[in-house]
Amino acid sequence: MKKIVILVSVLMLLMVNVVNAKSNKAKKRIGDKKFEKIMKDFQLEAVIETTKGNISVYLYPEAAPKNVANFVFLAKNNFYNGLTFHRVIPNGLVQGGDPLGNGTGTAGYFLNDEISDWLNFDNEGMLAFANSGPNTNSSQFFITMQAMSSLNGKHTIIGGTKSREDLGVLRTIRQDDKILNIDIKGRKVDKFLDYFSEEVSEWERKLEKPVNHE
């Protein structure tokens, strides 16, 4: 009889744990959805000022919150000012954000990928982080000039061009053209990085300032 009571108690405990686990997962999903809405409500945009003109892009923190926060952090710290577009594939993509200007530079730290199931490279004008393999996002980014579905699942997309005019400016970019400044816009934009205070503290400690600024 005693063994039966113990067995029943164990089974009840297991059932409670399963119910709690499901409840926690449900709460996490609800929390994620609420966080996604908060991120989307910032309506973030970036104006990438270059020597060939301005390229305006929408940012998608609801899809890649930490990677967008990193891009915003670097822009607000003037990290990109004066850096070149060191890689240009005609009618393909332009890539910049390397403090060394040779394709090997970083911001001094790396971020994990945030691959969204609703953002892909099936359309032109996608803004994404370059990498040297999974989970090596840092400061280098690229913007595509055509659909490049072969990149799907391999790069974290953080934004997309706003208009045909922006794509037009993008297509005039040549190797060694420069990024003059990246201006971040949005609703209550100054509050955005408050949601990533721990990450920002870490990034500030590790940030390596570019050496080729003018």
PDB file of C-alpha atoms in Angstrom:
ATOM      1  CA  MET A   1       0.000   0.000   0.000  1.00  0.00           C
ATOM      2  CA  LYS A   2       2.837   2.348   0.918  1.00  0.00           C
ATOM      3  CA  LYS A   3       4.501   1.707  -2.456  1.00  0.00           C
ATOM      4  CA  ILE A   4       1.268   2.555  -4.272  1.00  0.00           C
ATOM      5  CA  VAL A   5       0.971   5.862  -2.382  1.00  0.00           C
ATOM      6  CA  ILE A   6       4.571   6.751  -3.266  1.00  0.00           C
ATOM      7  CA  LEU A   7       4.000   5.829  -6.918  1.00  0.00           C
ATOM      8  CA  VAL A   8       0.849   7.953  -7.092  1.00  0.00           C
ATOM      9  CA  SER A   9       2.698  10.868  -5.490  1.00  0.00           C
ATOM     10  CA  VAL A  10       5.506  10.591  -8.040  1.00  0.00           C
ATOM     11  CA  LEU A  11       3.022  10.476 -10.937  1.00  0.00           C
ATOM     12  CA  MET A  12       1.181  13.509  -9.601  1.00  0.00           C
ATOM     13  CA  LEU A  13       4.469  15.387  -9.269  1.00  0.00           C
ATOM     14  CA  LEU A  14       5.374  14.524 -12.848  1.00  0.00           C
ATOM     15  CA  MET A  15       1.977  15.717 -14.063  1.00  0.00           C
ATOM     16  CA  VAL A  16       2.383  19.009 -12.182  1.00  0.00           C
ATOM     17  CA  ASN A  17       5.823  19.515 -13.740  1.00  0.00           C
ATOM     18  CA  VAL A  18       4.453  18.861 -17.229  1.00  0.00           C
ATOM     19  CA  VAL A  19       1.587  21.317 -16.685  1.00  0.00           C
ATOM     20  CA  ASN A  20       3.992  23.938 -15.324  1.00  0.00           C
ATOM     21  CA  ALA A  21       6.346  23.434 -18.253  1.00  0.00           C
ATOM     22  CA  LYS A  22       3.498  23.933 -20.738  1.00  0.00           C
ATOM     23  CA  SER A  23       2.327  26.985 -18.810  1.00  0.00           C
ATOM     24  CA  ASN A  24       5.819  28.485 -18.835  1.00  0.00           C
ATOM     25  CA  LYS A  25       6.094  27.870 -22.574  1.00  0.00           C
ATOM     26  CA  ALA A  26       2.734  29.565 -23.136  1.00  0.00           C
ATOM     27  CA  LYS A  27       3.824  32.531 -21.020  1.00  0.00           C
ATOM     28  CA  LYS A  28       7.062  32.732 -22.985  1.00  0.00           C
ATOM     29  CA  ARG A  29       5.148  32.822 -26.277  1.00  0.00           C
ATOM     30  CA  ILE A  30       2.866  35.553 -24.950  1.00  0.00           C
ATOM     31  CA  GLY A  31       5.889  37.461 -23.682  1.00  0.00           C
ATOM     32  CA  ASP A  32       7.639  37.093 -27.040  1.00  0.00           C
ATOM     33  CA  LYS A  33       4.609  38.422 -28.901  1.00  0.00           C
ATOM     34  CA  LYS A  34       4.352  41.389 -26.553  1.00  0.00           C
ATOM     35  CA  PHE A  35       8.063  42.090 -26.984  1.00  0.00           C
ATOM     36  CA  GLU A  36       7.753  41.846 -30.767  1.00  0.00           C
ATOM     37  CA  LYS A  37       4.958  44.408 -30.672  1.00  0.00           C
ATOM     38  CA  ILE A  38       7.038  46.749 -28.513  1.00  0.00           C
ATOM     39  CA  MET A  39       9.918  46.428 -30.973  1.00  0.00           C
ATOM     40  CA  LYS A  40       7.685  46.989 -34.012  1.00  0.00           C
ATOM     41  CA  ASP A  41       6.075  50.049 -32.434  1.00  0.00           C
ATOM     42  CA  PHE A  42       9.415  51.886 -32.494  1.00  0.00           C
ATOM     43  CA  GLN A  43       9.028  52.086 -36.307  1.00  0.00           C
ATOM     44  CA  LEU A  44      12.782  52.297 -36.700  1.00  0.00           C
ATOM     45  CA  GLU A  45      14.432  53.567 -39.847  1.00  0.00           C
ATOM     46  CA  ALA A  46      18.008  54.382 -40.790  1.00  0.00           C
ATOM     47  CA  VAL A  47      19.369  56.896 -43.268  1.00  0.00           C
ATOM     48  CA  ILE A  48      22.754  55.739 -44.542  1.00  0.00           C
ATOM     49  CA  GLU A  49      24.475  58.871 -45.791  1.00  0.00           C
ATOM     50  CA  THR A  50      27.127  58.086 -48.421  1.00  0.00           C
ATOM     51  CA  THR A  51      29.342  59.979 -50.836  1.00  0.00           C
ATOM     52  CA  LYS A  52      26.861  58.967 -53.575  1.00  0.00           C
ATOM     53  CA  GLY A  53      23.704  60.017 -51.734  1.00  0.00           C
ATOM     54  CA  ASN A  54      21.385  58.796 -49.001  1.00  0.00           C
ATOM     55  CA  ILE A  55      19.976  55.275 -48.713  1.00  0.00           C
ATOM     56  CA  SER A  56      16.922  55.024 -46.440  1.00  0.00           C
ATOM     57  CA  VAL A  57      15.989  51.669 -44.935  1.00  0.00           C
ATOM     58  CA  TYR A  58      13.351  50.258 -42.623  1.00  0.00           C
ATOM     59  CA  LEU A  59      14.751  48.375 -39.628  1.00  0.00           C
ATOM     60  CA  TYR A  60      13.077  45.240 -38.256  1.00  0.00           C
ATOM     61  CA  PRO A  61      13.809  44.865 -34.521  1.00  0.00           C
ATOM     62  CA  GLU A  62      10.729  42.668 -34.218  1.00  0.00           C
ATOM     63  CA  ALA A  63      12.566  40.082 -36.348  1.00  0.00           C
ATOM     64  CA  ALA A  64      16.165  40.502 -35.153  1.00  0.00           C
ATOM     65  CA  PRO A  65      16.086  42.590 -31.950  1.00  0.00           C
ATOM     66  CA  LYS A  66      19.680  42.166 -30.745  1.00  0.00           C
ATOM     67  CA  ASN A  67      21.224  42.546 -34.181  1.00  0.00           C
ATOM     68  CA  VAL A  68      19.198  45.682 -34.901  1.00  0.00           C
ATOM     69  CA  ALA A  69      20.163  47.006 -31.466  1.00  0.00           C
ATOM     70  CA  ASN A  70      23.810  46.396 -32.362  1.00  0.00           C
ATOM     71  CA  PHE A  71      23.434  48.292 -35.641  1.00  0.00           C
ATOM     72  CA  VAL A  72      21.731  51.188 -33.816  1.00  0.00           C
ATOM     73  CA  PHE A  73      24.392  51.154 -31.090  1.00  0.00           C
ATOM     74  CA  LEU A  74      27.239  51.343 -33.607  1.00  0.00           C
ATOM     75  CA  ALA A  75      25.502  54.062 -35.627  1.00  0.00           C
ATOM     76  CA  LYS A  76      24.855  56.169 -32.533  1.00  0.00           C
ATOM     77  CA  ASN A  77      28.503  55.808 -31.563  1.00  0.00           C
ATOM     78  CA  ASN A  78      29.548  57.083 -35.015  1.00  0.00           C
ATOM     79  CA  PHE A  79      31.349  53.786 -35.623  1.00  0.00           C
ATOM     80  CA  TYR A  80      30.458  53.754 -39.308  1.00  0.00           C
ATOM     81  CA  ASN A  81      31.370  57.371 -40.051  1.00  0.00           C
ATOM     82  CA  GLY A  82      34.154  57.493 -42.639  1.00  0.00           C
ATOM     83  CA  LEU A  83      34.277  53.747 -43.321  1.00  0.00           C
ATOM     84  CA  THR A  84      34.285  52.504 -46.903  1.00  0.00           C
ATOM     85  CA  PHE A  85      32.193  50.129 -48.928  1.00  0.00           C
ATOM     86  CA  HIS A  86      35.073  47.693 -49.318  1.00  0.00           C
ATOM     87  CA  ARG A  87      33.183  45.112 -51.359  1.00  0.00           C
ATOM     88  CA  VAL A  88      30.893  45.757 -54.318  1.00  0.00           C
ATOM     89  CA  ILE A  89      29.426  43.068 -56.547  1.00  0.00           C
ATOM     90  CA  PRO A  90      27.886  44.843 -59.580  1.00  0.00           C
ATOM     91  CA  ASN A  91      24.120  44.292 -59.628  1.00  0.00           C
ATOM     92  CA  GLY A  92      24.632  42.034 -56.625  1.00  0.00           C
ATOM     93  CA  LEU A  93      25.380  43.720 -53.311  1.00  0.00           C
ATOM     94  CA  VAL A  94      27.420  46.386 -51.590  1.00  0.00           C
ATOM     95  CA  GLN A  95      29.181  45.688 -48.299  1.00  0.00           C
ATOM     96  CA  GLY A  96      30.610  48.067 -45.717  1.00  0.00           C
ATOM     97  CA  GLY A  97      31.141  48.589 -42.020  1.00  0.00           C
ATOM     98  CA  ASP A  98      34.620  47.071 -41.777  1.00  0.00           C
ATOM     99  CA  PRO A  99      36.904  49.232 -39.584  1.00  0.00           C
ATOM    100  CA  LEU A 100      39.963  47.736 -41.325  1.00  0.00           C
ATOM    101  CA  GLY A 101      38.560  48.166 -44.829  1.00  0.00           C
ATOM    102  CA  ASN A 102      39.733  44.752 -46.032  1.00  0.00           C
ATOM    103  CA  GLY A 103      36.883  42.441 -45.050  1.00  0.00           C
ATOM    104  CA  THR A 104      38.416  41.149 -41.816  1.00  0.00           C
ATOM    105  CA  GLY A 105      37.517  43.843 -39.293  1.00  0.00           C
ATOM    106  CA  THR A 106      34.956  43.628 -36.486  1.00  0.00           C
ATOM    107  CA  ALA A 107      33.557  45.814 -33.731  1.00  0.00           C
ATOM    108  CA  GLY A 108      35.456  43.728 -31.162  1.00  0.00           C
ATOM    109  CA  TYR A 109      32.604  41.347 -30.392  1.00  0.00           C
ATOM    110  CA  PHE A 110      30.165  38.973 -32.112  1.00  0.00           C
ATOM    111  CA  LEU A 111      26.410  38.348 -32.040  1.00  0.00           C
ATOM    112  CA  ASN A 112      24.435  35.189 -32.681  1.00  0.00           C
ATOM    113  CA  ASP A 113      22.234  34.904 -35.748  1.00  0.00           C
ATOM    114  CA  GLU A 114      18.551  35.831 -35.568  1.00  0.00           C
ATOM    115  CA  ILE A 115      17.047  34.207 -38.640  1.00  0.00           C
ATOM    116  CA  SER A 116      13.409  35.181 -39.138  1.00  0.00           C
ATOM    117  CA  ASP A 117      10.868  32.949 -40.855  1.00  0.00           C
ATOM    118  CA  TRP A 118       9.202  35.907 -42.587  1.00  0.00           C
ATOM    119  CA  LEU A 119      12.272  37.779 -43.874  1.00  0.00           C
ATOM    120  CA  ASN A 120      14.341  36.450 -46.737  1.00  0.00           C
ATOM    121  CA  PHE A 121      16.486  37.412 -49.704  1.00  0.00           C
ATOM    122  CA  ASP A 122      13.820  36.617 -52.285  1.00  0.00           C
ATOM    123  CA  ASN A 123      13.491  40.369 -52.778  1.00  0.00           C
ATOM    124  CA  GLU A 124      16.047  43.055 -53.557  1.00  0.00           C
ATOM    125  CA  GLY A 125      17.122  45.757 -51.141  1.00  0.00           C
ATOM    126  CA  MET A 126      17.665  43.594 -48.053  1.00  0.00           C
ATOM    127  CA  LEU A 127      19.975  44.915 -45.325  1.00  0.00           C
ATOM    128  CA  ALA A 128      21.797  42.153 -43.449  1.00  0.00           C
ATOM    129  CA  PHE A 129      24.897  41.467 -41.400  1.00  0.00           C
ATOM    130  CA  ALA A 130      27.865  39.895 -43.143  1.00  0.00           C
ATOM    131  CA  ASN A 131      29.561  37.038 -41.326  1.00  0.00           C
ATOM    132  CA  SER A 132      32.385  34.524 -41.458  1.00  0.00           C
ATOM    133  CA  GLY A 133      30.099  31.648 -40.459  1.00  0.00           C
ATOM    134  CA  PRO A 134      27.199  31.034 -38.088  1.00  0.00           C
ATOM    135  CA  ASN A 135      26.871  33.420 -35.136  1.00  0.00           C
ATOM    136  CA  THR A 136      29.695  35.778 -36.144  1.00  0.00           C
ATOM    137  CA  ASN A 137      27.738  38.999 -36.751  1.00  0.00           C
ATOM    138  CA  SER A 138      29.626  42.140 -35.778  1.00  0.00           C
ATOM    139  CA  SER A 139      29.818  45.440 -37.666  1.00  0.00           C
ATOM    140  CA  GLN A 140      29.972  44.536 -41.357  1.00  0.00           C
ATOM    141  CA  PHE A 141      26.690  44.751 -43.269  1.00  0.00           C
ATOM    142  CA  PHE A 142      25.547  44.462 -46.857  1.00  0.00           C
ATOM    143  CA  ILE A 143      22.562  45.520 -48.947  1.00  0.00           C
ATOM    144  CA  THR A 144      21.399  43.449 -51.898  1.00  0.00           C
ATOM    145  CA  MET A 145      20.576  44.872 -55.318  1.00  0.00           C
ATOM    146  CA  GLN A 146      18.686  41.835 -56.553  1.00  0.00           C
ATOM    147  CA  ALA A 147      16.980  38.735 -55.193  1.00  0.00           C
ATOM    148  CA  MET A 148      19.634  36.399 -53.795  1.00  0.00           C
ATOM    149  CA  SER A 149      17.741  33.421 -52.405  1.00  0.00           C
ATOM    150  CA  SER A 150      20.987  31.469 -52.016  1.00  0.00           C
ATOM    151  CA  LEU A 151      21.630  33.621 -48.930  1.00  0.00           C
ATOM    152  CA  ASN A 152      18.413  32.552 -47.191  1.00  0.00           C
ATOM    153  CA  GLY A 153      19.070  31.152 -43.729  1.00  0.00           C
ATOM    154  CA  LYS A 154      22.735  32.171 -43.820  1.00  0.00           C
ATOM    155  CA  HIS A 155      22.565  35.829 -42.809  1.00  0.00           C
ATOM    156  CA  THR A 156      20.592  37.854 -40.284  1.00  0.00           C
ATOM    157  CA  ILE A 157      18.383  40.381 -42.072  1.00  0.00           C
ATOM    158  CA  ILE A 158      17.887  43.594 -40.099  1.00  0.00           C
ATOM    159  CA  GLY A 159      16.163  45.848 -42.633  1.00  0.00           C
ATOM    160  CA  GLY A 160      15.227  46.715 -46.179  1.00  0.00           C
ATOM    161  CA  THR A 161      15.303  49.697 -48.522  1.00  0.00           C
ATOM    162  CA  LYS A 162      12.287  52.008 -48.481  1.00  0.00           C
ATOM    163  CA  SER A 163      11.975  52.932 -52.157  1.00  0.00           C
ATOM    164  CA  ARG A 164      13.209  52.512 -55.724  1.00  0.00           C
ATOM    165  CA  GLU A 165      15.154  55.742 -55.276  1.00  0.00           C
ATOM    166  CA  ASP A 166      17.173  54.140 -52.491  1.00  0.00           C
ATOM    167  CA  LEU A 167      17.977  51.196 -54.731  1.00  0.00           C
ATOM    168  CA  GLY A 168      18.995  53.674 -57.409  1.00  0.00           C
ATOM    169  CA  VAL A 169      21.551  55.286 -55.091  1.00  0.00           C
ATOM    170  CA  LEU A 170      22.714  51.828 -53.991  1.00  0.00           C
ATOM    171  CA  ARG A 171      23.479  50.897 -57.592  1.00  0.00           C
ATOM    172  CA  THR A 172      25.795  53.893 -57.980  1.00  0.00           C
ATOM    173  CA  ILE A 173      28.016  52.805 -55.084  1.00  0.00           C
ATOM    174  CA  ARG A 174      31.526  51.750 -56.079  1.00  0.00           C
ATOM    175  CA  GLN A 175      34.331  50.182 -54.074  1.00  0.00           C
ATOM    176  CA  ASP A 176      35.925  52.635 -51.619  1.00  0.00           C
ATOM    177  CA  ASP A 177      32.952  55.009 -51.662  1.00  0.00           C
ATOM    178  CA  LYS A 178      32.334  56.094 -48.094  1.00  0.00           C
ATOM    179  CA  ILE A 179      29.698  56.010 -45.401  1.00  0.00           C
ATOM    180  CA  LEU A 180      29.473  59.548 -44.040  1.00  0.00           C
ATOM    181  CA  ASN A 181      26.983  58.887 -41.266  1.00  0.00           C
ATOM    182  CA  ILE A 182      24.085  56.622 -40.307  1.00  0.00           C
ATOM    183  CA  ASP A 183      21.140  58.453 -38.755  1.00  0.00           C
ATOM    184  CA  ILE A 184      18.610  56.392 -36.784  1.00  0.00           C
ATOM    185  CA  LYS A 185      14.992  57.578 -36.782  1.00  0.00           C
ATOM    186  CA  GLY A 186      11.772  56.315 -35.217  1.00  0.00           C
ATOM    187  CA  ARG A 187       9.201  56.739 -32.459  1.00  0.00           C
ATOM    188  CA  LYS A 188      10.828  57.281 -29.052  1.00  0.00           C
ATOM    189  CA  VAL A 189      14.062  56.150 -30.683  1.00  0.00           C
ATOM    190  CA  ASP A 190      16.113  57.299 -27.685  1.00  0.00           C
ATOM    191  CA  LYS A 191      14.355  54.658 -25.571  1.00  0.00           C
ATOM    192  CA  PHE A 192      15.089  51.755 -27.907  1.00  0.00           C
ATOM    193  CA  LEU A 193      18.484  50.735 -26.528  1.00  0.00           C
ATOM    194  CA  ASP A 194      17.083  50.790 -22.976  1.00  0.00           C
ATOM    195  CA  TYR A 195      15.664  47.340 -23.743  1.00  0.00           C
ATOM    196  CA  PHE A 196      19.208  46.059 -24.327  1.00  0.00           C
ATOM    197  CA  SER A 197      21.059  47.630 -21.409  1.00  0.00           C
ATOM    198  CA  GLU A 198      23.042  44.486 -20.564  1.00  0.00           C
ATOM    199  CA  GLU A 199      24.132  43.991 -24.162  1.00  0.00           C
ATOM    200  CA  VAL A 200      25.036  47.653 -24.575  1.00  0.00           C
ATOM    201  CA  SER A 201      27.192  47.546 -21.438  1.00  0.00           C
ATOM    202  CA  GLU A 202      29.056  44.566 -22.857  1.00  0.00           C
ATOM    203  CA  TRP A 203      29.419  46.168 -26.284  1.00  0.00           C
ATOM    204  CA  GLU A 204      30.752  49.373 -24.746  1.00  0.00           C
ATOM    205  CA  ARG A 205      33.438  47.395 -22.919  1.00  0.00           C
ATOM    206  CA  LYS A 206      34.504  45.494 -26.013  1.00  0.00           C
ATOM    207  CA  LEU A 207      34.023  48.123 -28.718  1.00  0.00           C
ATOM    208  CA  GLU A 208      37.083  48.663 -30.854  1.00  0.00           C
ATOM    209  CA  LYS A 209      37.001  52.075 -32.443  1.00  0.00           C
ATOM    210  CA  PRO A 210      37.868  52.142 -36.157  1.00  0.00           C
ATOM    211  CA  VAL A 211      41.334  53.425 -36.961  1.00  0.00           C
ATOM    212  CA  ASN A 212      40.649  54.754 -40.452  1.00  0.00           C
ATOM    213  CA  HIS A 213      38.174  57.533 -39.609  1.00  0.00           C
ATOM    214  CA  GLU A 214      38.901  60.890 -41.129  1.00  0.00           C
TER     215      GLU A 214
END
